[in-house]
mmCIF file with all atom_site columns, C-alpha atoms in Angstrom:
data_model
loop_
_atom_site.group_PDB
_atom_site.id
_atom_site.type_symbol
_atom_site.label_atom_id
_atom_site.label_alt_id
_atom_site.label_comp_id
_atom_site.label_asym_id
_atom_site.label_entity_id
_atom_site.label_seq_id
_atom_site.pdbx_PDB_ins_code
_atom_site.Cartn_x
_atom_site.Cartn_y
_atom_site.Cartn_z
_atom_site.occupancy
_atom_site.B_iso_or_equiv
_atom_site.pdbx_formal_charge
_atom_site.auth_seq_id
_atom_site.auth_comp_id
_atom_site.auth_asym_id
_atom_site.auth_atom_id
_atom_site.pdbx_PDB_model_num
ATOM 1   C CA . TRP A 1 1   ? 103.283 64.218 40.091 1.00 0.00 ? 1   TRP A CA 1
ATOM 2   C CA . ALA A 1 2   ? 102.554 62.672 43.355 1.00 0.00 ? 2   ALA A CA 1
ATOM 3   C CA . TYR A 1 3   ? 104.385 61.780 46.502 1.00 0.00 ? 3   TYR A CA 1
ATOM 4   C CA . LEU A 1 4   ? 104.165 58.272 48.218 1.00 0.00 ? 4   LEU A CA 1
ATOM 5   C CA . SER A 1 5   ? 105.258 57.746 51.819 1.00 0.00 ? 5   SER A CA 1
ATOM 6   C CA . TYR A 1 6   ? 105.117 54.776 54.307 1.00 0.00 ? 6   TYR A CA 1
ATOM 7   C CA . PHE A 1 7   ? 105.608 55.228 58.028 1.00 0.00 ? 7   PHE A CA 1
ATOM 8   C CA . GLY A 1 8   ? 106.140 52.563 60.874 1.00 0.00 ? 8   GLY A CA 1
ATOM 9   C CA . ARG A 1 9   ? 106.714 52.923 64.638 1.00 0.00 ? 9   ARG A CA 1
ATOM 10  C CA . ILE A 1 10  ? 107.380 50.473 67.297 1.00 0.00 ? 10  ILE A CA 1
ATOM 11  C CA . ASN A 1 11  ? 107.130 51.550 70.955 1.00 0.00 ? 11  ASN A CA 1
ATOM 12  C CA . TYR A 1 12  ? 108.268 49.244 73.835 1.00 0.00 ? 12  TYR A CA 1
ATOM 13  C CA . GLN A 1 13  ? 107.979 49.814 77.497 1.00 0.00 ? 13  GLN A CA 1
ATOM 14  C CA . PHE A 1 14  ? 109.529 47.548 80.130 1.00 0.00 ? 14  PHE A CA 1
ATOM 15  C CA . ASN A 1 15  ? 108.617 47.765 83.917 1.00 0.00 ? 15  ASN A CA 1
ATOM 16  C CA . ASN A 1 16  ? 107.199 51.428 83.348 1.00 0.00 ? 16  ASN A CA 1
ATOM 17  C CA . ARG A 1 17  ? 110.970 52.371 83.439 1.00 0.00 ? 17  ARG A CA 1
ATOM 18  C CA . TYR A 1 18  ? 112.711 51.546 80.222 1.00 0.00 ? 18  TYR A CA 1
ATOM 19  C CA . LEU A 1 19  ? 111.198 53.124 76.968 1.00 0.00 ? 19  LEU A CA 1
ATOM 20  C CA . VAL A 1 20  ? 112.367 52.630 73.377 1.00 0.00 ? 20  VAL A CA 1
ATOM 21  C CA . THR A 1 21  ? 110.602 54.153 70.243 1.00 0.00 ? 21  THR A CA 1
ATOM 22  C CA . ALA A 1 22  ? 111.747 53.237 66.712 1.00 0.00 ? 22  ALA A CA 1
ATOM 23  C CA . ASN A 1 23  ? 110.504 54.643 63.473 1.00 0.00 ? 23  ASN A CA 1
ATOM 24  C CA . LEU A 1 24  ? 111.100 54.201 59.789 1.00 0.00 ? 24  LEU A CA 1
ATOM 25  C CA . ARG A 1 25  ? 109.865 56.612 57.104 1.00 0.00 ? 25  ARG A CA 1
ATOM 26  C CA . ALA A 1 26  ? 110.155 55.762 53.436 1.00 0.00 ? 26  ALA A CA 1
ATOM 27  C CA . ASP A 1 27  ? 109.284 58.725 51.084 1.00 0.00 ? 27  ASP A CA 1
ATOM 28  C CA . GLY A 1 28  ? 109.140 58.394 47.249 1.00 0.00 ? 28  GLY A CA 1
ATOM 29  C CA . SER A 1 29  ? 109.563 61.708 45.413 1.00 0.00 ? 29  SER A CA 1
ATOM 30  C CA . PRO A 1 30  ? 109.221 62.256 41.545 1.00 0.00 ? 30  PRO A CA 1
ATOM 31  C CA . LYS A 1 31  ? 111.818 65.000 41.809 1.00 0.00 ? 31  LYS A CA 1
ATOM 32  C CA . PHE A 1 32  ? 114.627 62.496 41.668 1.00 0.00 ? 32  PHE A CA 1
ATOM 33  C CA . ALA A 1 33  ? 115.749 60.001 38.907 1.00 0.00 ? 33  ALA A CA 1
ATOM 34  C CA . PRO A 1 34  ? 114.124 56.404 39.432 1.00 0.00 ? 34  PRO A CA 1
ATOM 35  C CA . SER A 1 35  ? 117.445 55.235 40.888 1.00 0.00 ? 35  SER A CA 1
ATOM 36  C CA . ASN A 1 36  ? 117.250 57.712 43.772 1.00 0.00 ? 36  ASN A CA 1
ATOM 37  C CA . ARG A 1 37  ? 113.430 58.297 44.119 1.00 0.00 ? 37  ARG A CA 1
ATOM 38  C CA . TRP A 1 38  ? 113.143 56.665 47.545 1.00 0.00 ? 38  TRP A CA 1
ATOM 39  C CA . GLY A 1 39  ? 114.620 57.916 50.625 1.00 0.00 ? 39  GLY A CA 1
ATOM 40  C CA . TYR A 1 40  ? 114.646 56.013 53.876 1.00 0.00 ? 40  TYR A CA 1
ATOM 41  C CA . PHE A 1 41  ? 114.863 57.904 57.137 1.00 0.00 ? 41  PHE A CA 1
ATOM 42  C CA . PRO A 1 42  ? 115.005 55.893 60.513 1.00 0.00 ? 42  PRO A CA 1
ATOM 43  C CA . SER A 1 43  ? 115.011 57.224 63.921 1.00 0.00 ? 43  SER A CA 1
ATOM 44  C CA . VAL A 1 44  ? 115.315 55.740 67.586 1.00 0.00 ? 44  VAL A CA 1
ATOM 45  C CA . ALA A 1 45  ? 114.791 57.133 70.979 1.00 0.00 ? 45  ALA A CA 1
ATOM 46  C CA . VAL A 1 46  ? 115.457 55.463 74.467 1.00 0.00 ? 46  VAL A CA 1
ATOM 47  C CA . ALA A 1 47  ? 114.435 56.748 77.970 1.00 0.00 ? 47  ALA A CA 1
ATOM 48  C CA . TRP A 1 48  ? 115.226 55.509 81.549 1.00 0.00 ? 48  TRP A CA 1
ATOM 49  C CA . LYS A 1 49  ? 112.598 56.653 84.082 1.00 0.00 ? 49  LYS A CA 1
ATOM 50  C CA . MET A 1 50  ? 115.029 56.633 86.958 1.00 0.00 ? 50  MET A CA 1
ATOM 51  C CA . HIS A 1 51  ? 112.382 58.111 89.371 1.00 0.00 ? 51  HIS A CA 1
ATOM 52  C CA . GLU A 1 52  ? 110.538 54.606 88.983 1.00 0.00 ? 52  GLU A CA 1
ATOM 53  C CA . GLU A 1 53  ? 113.704 52.772 90.504 1.00 0.00 ? 53  GLU A CA 1
ATOM 54  C CA . SER A 1 54  ? 113.060 51.871 94.205 1.00 0.00 ? 54  SER A CA 1
ATOM 55  C CA . TRP A 1 55  ? 116.329 53.413 95.114 1.00 0.00 ? 55  TRP A CA 1
ATOM 56  C CA . ILE A 1 56  ? 115.484 56.803 93.707 1.00 0.00 ? 56  ILE A CA 1
ATOM 57  C CA . LYS A 1 57  ? 111.941 56.554 95.171 1.00 0.00 ? 57  LYS A CA 1
ATOM 58  C CA . ASN A 1 58  ? 113.273 55.937 98.596 1.00 0.00 ? 58  ASN A CA 1
ATOM 59  C CA . LEU A 1 59  ? 115.220 59.326 98.436 1.00 0.00 ? 59  LEU A CA 1
ATOM 60  C CA . GLY A 1 60  ? 111.820 61.103 98.339 1.00 0.00 ? 60  GLY A CA 1
ATOM 61  C CA . VAL A 1 61  ? 113.485 64.040 96.334 1.00 0.00 ? 61  VAL A CA 1
ATOM 62  C CA . PHE A 1 62  ? 112.358 63.617 92.706 1.00 0.00 ? 62  PHE A CA 1
ATOM 63  C CA . ASP A 1 63  ? 108.844 63.542 91.292 1.00 0.00 ? 63  ASP A CA 1
ATOM 64  C CA . GLN A 1 64  ? 110.409 62.910 87.941 1.00 0.00 ? 64  GLN A CA 1
ATOM 65  C CA . LEU A 1 65  ? 114.154 61.942 86.964 1.00 0.00 ? 65  LEU A CA 1
ATOM 66  C CA . LYS A 1 66  ? 114.558 60.752 83.367 1.00 0.00 ? 66  LYS A CA 1
ATOM 67  C CA . ILE A 1 67  ? 117.488 60.522 81.105 1.00 0.00 ? 67  ILE A CA 1
ATOM 68  C CA . ARG A 1 68  ? 116.848 60.225 77.395 1.00 0.00 ? 68  ARG A CA 1
ATOM 69  C CA . ALA A 1 69  ? 118.567 60.006 74.054 1.00 0.00 ? 69  ALA A CA 1
ATOM 70  C CA . GLY A 1 70  ? 117.532 59.964 70.454 1.00 0.00 ? 70  GLY A CA 1
ATOM 71  C CA . TRP A 1 71  ? 118.986 59.989 66.921 1.00 0.00 ? 71  TRP A CA 1
ATOM 72  C CA . GLY A 1 72  ? 117.143 60.148 63.661 1.00 0.00 ? 72  GLY A CA 1
ATOM 73  C CA . GLU A 1 73  ? 117.152 61.171 59.960 1.00 0.00 ? 73  GLU A CA 1
ATOM 74  C CA . SER A 1 74  ? 114.715 63.316 58.003 1.00 0.00 ? 74  SER A CA 1
ATOM 75  C CA . GLY A 1 75  ? 114.668 64.094 54.250 1.00 0.00 ? 75  GLY A CA 1
ATOM 76  C CA . ASN A 1 76  ? 114.146 67.035 51.968 1.00 0.00 ? 76  ASN A CA 1
ATOM 77  C CA . ASP A 1 77  ? 113.449 67.128 48.452 1.00 0.00 ? 77  ASP A CA 1
ATOM 78  C CA . SER A 1 78  ? 113.096 70.880 47.759 1.00 0.00 ? 78  SER A CA 1
ATOM 79  C CA . ILE A 1 79  ? 114.226 71.229 44.302 1.00 0.00 ? 79  ILE A CA 1
ATOM 80  C CA . SER A 1 80  ? 112.471 71.969 40.923 1.00 0.00 ? 80  SER A CA 1
ATOM 81  C CA . ASP A 1 81  ? 110.784 69.155 39.087 1.00 0.00 ? 81  ASP A CA 1
ATOM 82  C CA . PHE A 1 82  ? 112.720 66.902 36.793 1.00 0.00 ? 82  PHE A CA 1
ATOM 83  C CA . MET A 1 83  ? 116.029 68.348 37.772 1.00 0.00 ? 83  MET A CA 1
ATOM 84  C CA . TYR A 1 84  ? 117.368 64.869 36.726 1.00 0.00 ? 84  TYR A CA 1
ATOM 85  C CA . LEU A 1 85  ? 116.567 65.300 33.128 1.00 0.00 ? 85  LEU A CA 1
ATOM 86  C CA . ALA A 1 86  ? 118.374 67.556 30.655 1.00 0.00 ? 86  ALA A CA 1
ATOM 87  C CA . LYS A 1 87  ? 116.192 70.519 29.393 1.00 0.00 ? 87  LYS A CA 1
ATOM 88  C CA . VAL A 1 88  ? 116.507 71.690 25.678 1.00 0.00 ? 88  VAL A CA 1
ATOM 89  C CA . TRP A 1 89  ? 114.558 74.658 24.758 1.00 0.00 ? 89  TRP A CA 1
ATOM 90  C CA . SER A 1 90  ? 113.825 75.729 21.351 1.00 0.00 ? 90  SER A CA 1
ATOM 91  C CA . ILE A 1 91  ? 114.412 79.624 20.593 1.00 0.00 ? 91  ILE A CA 1
ATOM 92  C CA . ASN A 1 92  ? 113.818 81.735 17.513 1.00 0.00 ? 92  ASN A CA 1
ATOM 93  C CA . VAL A 1 93  ? 116.899 83.592 16.670 1.00 0.00 ? 93  VAL A CA 1
ATOM 94  C CA . PHE A 1 94  ? 117.849 85.983 13.636 1.00 0.00 ? 94  PHE A CA 1
ATOM 95  C CA . TYR A 1 95  ? 120.764 84.777 11.737 1.00 0.00 ? 95  TYR A CA 1
ATOM 96  C CA . PRO A 1 96  ? 122.716 87.467 9.888  1.00 0.00 ? 96  PRO A CA 1
ATOM 97  C CA . PHE A 1 97  ? 123.174 85.060 6.821  1.00 0.00 ? 97  PHE A CA 1
ATOM 98  C CA . GLY A 1 98  ? 120.945 83.688 4.219  1.00 0.00 ? 98  GLY A CA 1
ATOM 99  C CA . ASP A 1 99  ? 118.868 85.173 1.603  1.00 0.00 ? 99  ASP A CA 1
ATOM 100 C CA . ASP A 1 100 ? 115.934 86.031 3.939  1.00 0.00 ? 100 ASP A CA 1
ATOM 101 C CA . GLY A 1 101 ? 117.707 87.218 7.271  1.00 0.00 ? 101 GLY A CA 1
ATOM 102 C CA . ASP A 1 102 ? 114.667 86.064 9.132  1.00 0.00 ? 102 ASP A CA 1
ATOM 103 C CA . LYS A 1 103 ? 114.020 84.173 12.239 1.00 0.00 ? 103 LYS A CA 1
ATOM 104 C CA . HIS A 1 104 ? 115.164 80.560 12.423 1.00 0.00 ? 104 HIS A CA 1
ATOM 105 C CA . THR A 1 105 ? 114.363 78.063 15.124 1.00 0.00 ? 105 THR A CA 1
ATOM 106 C CA . GLY A 1 106 ? 117.496 76.765 17.260 1.00 0.00 ? 106 GLY A CA 1
ATOM 107 C CA . ALA A 1 107 ? 117.879 74.865 20.403 1.00 0.00 ? 107 ALA A CA 1
ATOM 108 C CA . THR A 1 108 ? 119.949 75.444 23.567 1.00 0.00 ? 108 THR A CA 1
ATOM 109 C CA . VAL A 1 109 ? 120.512 73.290 26.500 1.00 0.00 ? 109 VAL A CA 1
ATOM 110 C CA . MET A 1 110 ? 119.067 74.942 29.596 1.00 0.00 ? 110 MET A CA 1
ATOM 111 C CA . GLN A 1 111 ? 119.908 72.198 32.104 1.00 0.00 ? 111 GLN A CA 1
ATOM 112 C CA . ASN A 1 112 ? 122.120 69.342 32.187 1.00 0.00 ? 112 ASN A CA 1
ATOM 113 C CA . ALA A 1 113 ? 121.009 65.968 33.303 1.00 0.00 ? 113 ALA A CA 1
ATOM 114 C CA . ALA A 1 114 ? 121.620 65.477 37.018 1.00 0.00 ? 114 ALA A CA 1
ATOM 115 C CA . SER A 1 115 ? 120.615 61.925 37.625 1.00 0.00 ? 115 SER A CA 1
ATOM 116 C CA . ASN A 1 116 ? 122.754 61.650 40.692 1.00 0.00 ? 116 ASN A CA 1
ATOM 117 C CA . ILE A 1 117 ? 120.797 64.126 42.835 1.00 0.00 ? 117 ILE A CA 1
ATOM 118 C CA . LYS A 1 118 ? 119.363 62.353 45.684 1.00 0.00 ? 118 LYS A CA 1
ATOM 119 C CA . TRP A 1 119 ? 117.502 63.242 49.137 1.00 0.00 ? 119 TRP A CA 1
ATOM 120 C CA . GLU A 1 120 ? 119.052 65.722 51.304 1.00 0.00 ? 120 GLU A CA 1
ATOM 121 C CA . THR A 1 121 ? 119.283 64.166 54.704 1.00 0.00 ? 121 THR A CA 1
ATOM 122 C CA . THR A 1 122 ? 119.430 65.786 58.036 1.00 0.00 ? 122 THR A CA 1
ATOM 123 C CA . ILE A 1 123 ? 120.701 63.713 61.064 1.00 0.00 ? 123 ILE A CA 1
ATOM 124 C CA . SER A 1 124 ? 119.717 64.918 64.542 1.00 0.00 ? 124 SER A CA 1
ATOM 125 C CA . ARG A 1 125 ? 121.033 63.611 67.803 1.00 0.00 ? 125 ARG A CA 1
ATOM 126 C CA . THR A 1 126 ? 119.815 64.667 71.322 1.00 0.00 ? 126 THR A CA 1
ATOM 127 C CA . ILE A 1 127 ? 120.652 63.632 75.014 1.00 0.00 ? 127 ILE A CA 1
ATOM 128 C CA . GLY A 1 128 ? 118.505 65.131 77.850 1.00 0.00 ? 128 GLY A CA 1
ATOM 129 C CA . LEU A 1 129 ? 117.732 64.880 81.430 1.00 0.00 ? 129 LEU A CA 1
ATOM 130 C CA . ASP A 1 130 ? 114.287 65.805 82.809 1.00 0.00 ? 130 ASP A CA 1
ATOM 131 C CA . VAL A 1 131 ? 113.735 66.642 86.420 1.00 0.00 ? 131 VAL A CA 1
ATOM 132 C CA . ALA A 1 132 ? 110.865 67.556 88.681 1.00 0.00 ? 132 ALA A CA 1
ATOM 133 C CA . PHE A 1 133 ? 110.537 68.457 92.588 1.00 0.00 ? 133 PHE A CA 1
ATOM 134 C CA . LEU A 1 134 ? 108.074 69.512 95.052 1.00 0.00 ? 134 LEU A CA 1
ATOM 135 C CA . GLY A 1 135 ? 105.042 67.826 93.651 1.00 0.00 ? 135 GLY A CA 1
ATOM 136 C CA . ASN A 1 136 ? 105.847 68.741 90.225 1.00 0.00 ? 136 ASN A CA 1
ATOM 137 C CA . ARG A 1 137 ? 105.953 72.535 90.927 1.00 0.00 ? 137 ARG A CA 1
ATOM 138 C CA . LEU A 1 138 ? 109.486 72.843 89.989 1.00 0.00 ? 138 LEU A CA 1
ATOM 139 C CA . THR A 1 139 ? 110.757 71.161 86.795 1.00 0.00 ? 139 THR A CA 1
ATOM 140 C CA . GLY A 1 140 ? 113.777 71.485 84.500 1.00 0.00 ? 140 GLY A CA 1
ATOM 141 C CA . THR A 1 141 ? 115.373 70.001 81.467 1.00 0.00 ? 141 THR A CA 1
ATOM 142 C CA . VAL A 1 142 ? 118.929 69.949 80.293 1.00 0.00 ? 142 VAL A CA 1
ATOM 143 C CA . GLU A 1 143 ? 119.403 68.947 76.893 1.00 0.00 ? 143 GLU A CA 1
ATOM 144 C CA . TYR A 1 144 ? 122.167 68.727 74.226 1.00 0.00 ? 144 TYR A CA 1
ATOM 145 C CA . PHE A 1 145 ? 121.244 68.847 70.629 1.00 0.00 ? 145 PHE A CA 1
ATOM 146 C CA . SER A 1 146 ? 123.367 68.501 67.340 1.00 0.00 ? 146 SER A CA 1
ATOM 147 C CA . LYS A 1 147 ? 122.301 68.442 63.679 1.00 0.00 ? 147 LYS A CA 1
ATOM 148 C CA . SER A 1 148 ? 124.160 67.739 60.511 1.00 0.00 ? 148 SER A CA 1
ATOM 149 C CA . THR A 1 149 ? 123.148 67.758 56.936 1.00 0.00 ? 149 THR A CA 1
ATOM 150 C CA . ASN A 1 150 ? 124.272 65.689 54.023 1.00 0.00 ? 150 ASN A CA 1
ATOM 151 C CA . ASP A 1 151 ? 123.846 65.748 50.268 1.00 0.00 ? 151 ASP A CA 1
ATOM 152 C CA . ILE A 1 152 ? 122.607 69.282 50.448 1.00 0.00 ? 152 ILE A CA 1
ATOM 153 C CA . LEU A 1 153 ? 120.303 70.342 47.609 1.00 0.00 ? 153 LEU A CA 1
ATOM 154 C CA . PHE A 1 154 ? 122.029 73.667 46.909 1.00 0.00 ? 154 PHE A CA 1
ATOM 155 C CA . GLY A 1 155 ? 122.110 75.528 43.522 1.00 0.00 ? 155 GLY A CA 1
ATOM 156 C CA . VAL A 1 156 ? 125.248 76.722 42.045 1.00 0.00 ? 156 VAL A CA 1
ATOM 157 C CA . PRO A 1 157 ? 125.203 79.342 39.492 1.00 0.00 ? 157 PRO A CA 1
ATOM 158 C CA . ARG A 1 158 ? 126.712 78.667 36.077 1.00 0.00 ? 158 ARG A CA 1
ATOM 159 C CA . ALA A 1 159 ? 128.820 81.110 34.190 1.00 0.00 ? 159 ALA A CA 1
ATOM 160 C CA . PRO A 1 160 ? 127.126 82.708 31.178 1.00 0.00 ? 160 PRO A CA 1
ATOM 161 C CA . SER A 1 161 ? 130.049 81.531 29.030 1.00 0.00 ? 161 SER A CA 1
ATOM 162 C CA . LEU A 1 162 ? 128.955 78.049 29.283 1.00 0.00 ? 162 LEU A CA 1
ATOM 163 C CA . GLY A 1 163 ? 126.017 78.852 26.960 1.00 0.00 ? 163 GLY A CA 1
ATOM 164 C CA . TYR A 1 164 ? 123.274 77.803 29.360 1.00 0.00 ? 164 TYR A CA 1
ATOM 165 C CA . GLY A 1 165 ? 120.511 79.884 30.904 1.00 0.00 ? 165 GLY A CA 1
ATOM 166 C CA . GLN A 1 166 ? 121.088 81.597 34.257 1.00 0.00 ? 166 GLN A CA 1
ATOM 167 C CA . ASN A 1 167 ? 119.108 79.103 36.445 1.00 0.00 ? 167 ASN A CA 1
ATOM 168 C CA . ASN A 1 168 ? 121.088 76.946 38.865 1.00 0.00 ? 168 ASN A CA 1
ATOM 169 C CA . ASN A 1 169 ? 121.008 73.230 39.976 1.00 0.00 ? 169 ASN A CA 1
ATOM 170 C CA . THR A 1 170 ? 117.705 73.801 41.804 1.00 0.00 ? 170 THR A CA 1
ATOM 171 C CA . GLY A 1 171 ? 116.044 74.913 38.891 1.00 0.00 ? 171 GLY A CA 1
ATOM 172 C CA . ASP A 1 172 ? 115.424 78.308 40.211 1.00 0.00 ? 172 ASP A CA 1
#
């Protein structure tokens, strides 16, 4: 198996005050069914260098005063290979019937097909304020950060009475 990724970034700066960065990452993973193989993960960040504004410069207080915000997605494919396919394993068993009572080959389903498994996606959001005073000798940052995850790749143990092996949805 192999991964394939594409990445693009655009940076824009206006008047050395307003900054924008936009990214798009496309990842292809063989761990998912062909219909869910690709994950697309965008992000964007903006910043305003307030200390470059004349009305802030005239105060003579700040060496840096910048407000910034960002939002982005990232992906995770941490599951076992071929989870989207059913796995049937052959086994040798002793049957108590028949003339020979020998081993006979049988088969058991060890994993159901899970073609709907897709990329786990984590969304991050941040807002921050950077300040510097006294010739950049005193600096500080205040930041709010939040993160949420969707479509978590989490294994659920199966009951032995179902007739499957003990592995879970992640293949472990």
